[in-house]
C-alpha atoms as one frame of an Amber mdcrd trajectory, in Angstrom:
protein
 -25.324 -64.899  17.745 -29.134 -64.709  16.990 -31.759 -62.956  18.790 -35.489
 -64.169  18.297 -38.485 -62.152  19.746 -40.665 -64.869  20.974 -43.179 -61.965
  22.166 -43.477 -58.447  22.108 -46.608 -57.596  24.099 -47.424 -56.564  27.625
 -49.246 -58.416  30.301 -52.449 -58.682  28.520 -50.805 -59.349  25.313 -52.332
 -58.050  21.946 -55.217 -58.401  21.037 -56.670 -57.539  24.495 -59.629 -59.657
  25.486 -62.681 -58.145  24.490 -61.141 -55.196  22.931 -62.136 -53.842  19.401
 -59.695 -51.307  18.931 -57.947 -50.811  15.459 -54.831 -52.370  16.869 -56.598
 -55.348  18.448 -58.535 -56.129  15.291 -55.792 -55.514  12.927 -54.857 -57.953
   9.945 -51.425 -57.383  10.178 -49.609 -60.125  11.946 -47.052 -57.605  13.425
 -49.839 -56.135  15.475 -50.567 -59.824  17.295 -48.388 -59.733  20.384 -47.787
 -62.660  22.913 -46.405 -61.752  26.253 -42.979 -60.328  26.256 -39.969 -63.118
  25.811 -36.771 -63.705  23.753 -34.523 -66.506  22.644 -30.628 -66.047  22.415
 -28.669 -68.626  20.591 -24.883 -68.117  20.805 -22.656 -71.175  19.691 -24.030
 -74.289  21.428 -25.975 -72.200  23.931 -29.475 -71.493  23.738 -31.084 -69.233
  26.269 -34.777 -68.007  26.875 -35.243 -64.656  28.549 -38.606 -64.918  30.660
 -41.308 -67.773  30.470 -44.675 -66.136  30.789 -48.205 -67.527  30.257 -47.520
 -68.055  26.453 -44.159 -69.843  26.994 -45.627 -73.034  25.553 -46.937 -71.639
  22.664 -43.783 -69.972  21.948 -41.780 -72.893  22.366 -43.853 -74.799  20.010
 -43.438 -72.025  17.510 -39.620 -72.084  17.543 -39.739 -75.980  17.198 -36.732
 -76.243  19.474 -36.041 -79.575  21.564 -33.606 -78.176  24.067 -32.906 -74.816
  25.930 -29.915 -74.457  28.257 -31.186 -71.984  30.585 -33.986 -69.363  31.257
 -32.869 -65.884  32.649 -35.896 -64.249  34.339 -36.000 -60.459  34.386 -38.398
 -60.241  37.316 -41.313 -62.113  39.304 -44.457 -60.689  37.439 -46.810 -63.491
  36.296 -46.323 -62.244  32.631 -42.840 -63.280  33.036 -42.653 -66.375  35.040
 -46.342 -67.755  34.509 -45.319 -70.567  32.017 -42.489 -72.127  33.877 -44.495
 -75.256  34.633 -43.996 -76.153  30.860 -40.278 -76.675  31.216 -41.363 -80.065
  31.871 -41.651 -80.695  28.127 -37.798 -80.161  28.065 -37.084 -82.373  30.961
 -38.626 -85.383  29.515 -38.333 -84.817  25.683 -35.531 -87.451  25.605 -36.989
 -89.832  28.562 -35.725 -91.891  30.360 -33.317 -89.154  30.269 -34.198 -86.285
  32.207 -32.694 -83.064  31.716 -33.044 -80.396  34.489 -33.526 -76.654  33.128
 -31.255 -73.946  34.615 -33.200 -71.064  35.661 -31.132 -67.745  36.765 -32.995
 -65.000  38.731 -32.382 -62.423  41.521 -32.920 -63.533  45.077 -36.496 -61.735
  45.085 -37.614 -63.371  41.808 -36.123 -66.835  42.910 -38.344 -66.598  46.264
 -41.250 -65.953  43.879 -40.684 -68.963  41.899 -40.234 -71.245  45.022 -43.510
 -69.893  46.097 -45.712 -70.236  43.004 -44.459 -73.600  41.940 -43.518 -75.079
  45.329 -44.327 -78.608  43.964 -41.202 -78.489  41.714 -39.030 -77.938  44.924
 -40.929 -80.294  47.472 -38.724 -82.967  49.106 -41.051 -85.827  48.173 -42.066
 -84.459  44.612 -44.732 -86.224  42.580 -44.071 -87.682  39.188 -43.883 -85.287
  36.243 -43.259 -82.026  38.146 -40.817 -79.547  36.426 -37.090 -80.546  37.052
 -35.687 -77.085  37.949 -32.141 -76.024  38.943 -32.713 -72.579  40.428 -29.755
 -70.142  40.515 -29.679 -66.761  42.323 -27.720 -64.154  40.616 -26.012 -61.010
  41.917 -26.782 -58.046  39.663 -23.619 -56.753  40.329 -21.736 -59.727  39.072
 -21.518 -61.442  35.808 -22.261 -65.069  35.510 -21.817 -67.812  32.726 -24.103
 -70.474  31.078 -21.671 -72.705  29.502 -18.918 -70.383  27.588 -21.377 -67.571
  27.300 -20.993 -64.660  29.802 -24.096 -62.956  30.969 -24.034 -59.511  32.439
 -27.049 -58.543  34.571 -28.166 -54.951  34.045 -30.264 -53.737  37.085 -33.412
 -51.091  36.953 -36.539 -49.946  38.621 -39.702 -51.055  37.396 -41.519 -48.249
  39.087 -41.405 -47.431  42.769 -42.209 -50.719  44.013 -40.236 -53.535  41.880
 -36.682 -54.008  40.567 -36.142 -55.500  37.170 -33.070 -57.005  35.601 -31.924
 -56.905  32.145 -29.121 -58.901  30.560 -26.211 -58.105  28.406 -24.649 -60.853
  26.202 -21.705 -59.918  24.031 -22.966 -57.406  21.735 -26.419 -57.523  22.480
 -28.387 -55.928  25.497 -32.044 -56.891  26.188 -34.110 -54.752  28.608 -37.720
 -55.179  29.320 -40.084 -53.455  32.083 -37.681 -50.728  32.786 -38.965 -47.133
  34.045 -35.573 -46.290  35.508 -31.912 -47.080  35.290 -28.759 -45.641  36.827
 -25.726 -44.162  35.238 -23.556 -47.118  36.239 -26.200 -49.669  34.663 -25.994
 -47.659  31.328 -22.016 -48.053  31.558 -22.563 -51.637  31.258 -24.389 -51.172
  28.032 -21.492 -49.320  26.370 -20.584 -50.836  23.214 -23.442 -53.169  22.325
 -24.448 -53.206  18.719 -28.026 -54.391  19.239 -30.201 -53.083  21.900 -33.847
 -54.229  22.798 -35.816 -52.022  25.262 -39.535 -51.727  26.540 -41.700 -48.930
  25.129 -44.987 -49.453  26.565 -46.641 -46.503  24.580 -46.200 -42.895  23.403
 -48.040 -41.587  26.393 -45.966 -41.732  29.825 -46.700 -44.341  32.250 -45.602
 -44.832  35.727 -43.758 -48.255  35.824 -42.579 -48.676  32.158 -40.642 -46.377
  29.582 -42.650 -44.720  26.982 -41.361 -44.255  23.721 -39.636 -41.229  24.426
 -37.884 -42.572  27.510 -36.735 -45.734  25.602 -35.281 -43.430  22.692 -33.406
 -41.424  25.405 -31.710 -44.561  26.723 -31.069 -45.576  22.990 -29.232 -42.181
  22.544 -27.294 -42.476  25.583 -25.928 -46.181  24.732 -25.657 -45.548  20.990
 -26.051 -49.107  19.415 -26.140 -49.740  15.853 -29.619 -50.882  15.804 -32.350
 -50.577  18.661 -35.768 -52.587  18.890 -38.776 -51.581  20.815 -40.467 -54.654
  22.647 -43.147 -55.059  25.658 -45.649 -52.493  23.644 -49.406 -52.552  24.474
 -52.376 -51.831  21.766 -52.022 -48.103  22.774 -48.879 -47.776  21.019 -51.124
 -47.944  17.749 -50.797 -49.877  14.449 -47.209 -51.307  13.582 -47.244 -49.816
  10.196 -48.166 -46.344  11.530 -46.141 -46.035  14.819 -43.094 -47.206  13.273
 -42.941 -44.205  10.914 -42.418 -41.946  13.892 -39.307 -43.665  15.034 -35.682
 -42.717  14.108 -33.985 -44.615  11.071 -32.110 -46.962  13.269 -34.936 -48.062
  15.767 -37.509 -50.490  14.730 -40.521 -51.855  16.422 -39.887 -55.523  17.283
 -42.658 -58.050  16.428 -43.356 -61.709  17.267 -41.040 -64.183  15.407 -38.400
 -61.304  14.341 -34.727 -62.599  14.368 -31.806 -60.430  14.473 -28.351 -61.672
  13.739 -25.324 -60.250  15.533 -22.065 -60.659  14.172 -19.502 -61.259  16.627
 -15.424 -61.610  16.159
């Protein structure tokens, strides 16, 4: 199984428009972060987690011509704003039309239907995204092909819920601020954990670095990677030196291989 970090930045991305801080003006490509998203390839199944405003650019970078499904973590625009661009995958082998399966909680699915209502109209105009939207229950695993996916529920501050995903020995969480003990149990035995860490200072709706490290300590993966990082976390080369040996800062384009039996 292979995990590719398509984007590792926050809702504004890095660099932030107009910002002249050391991170936003850095020449280190690891400091340039598109909005957070990931791709997981397992056997013949290719999954994308989140499709924010940078989805088109991220897919062009990968060079892939097919995805099997998109898993949405929550309804915020930096995670669903690029869904219109699934059209390219619909029509890449035209006249064959391939619908894209999208999995989301009922609340997130409702937002997708509202924001992209033209894709669900009874009388659709030509060329709209062809989407098969599936509502998931965070208490129950589901499957894409022969790949089982375990939803992991969390809190994104006081107002919003968020869903992470476990796929075999990999777990991917973003935009978490809280997670219950039962959900942590779903993560037992993972070898690779990706988890959000907005910055070192506290934040009211995202893990900071210390909170992410505490979850990593509880889960005990072989390796862990921080994602959804803002420019406030500092330069990659400097900030990573403050982390434990088995924890790294992810960066756009980083690929991780996970061996499975």
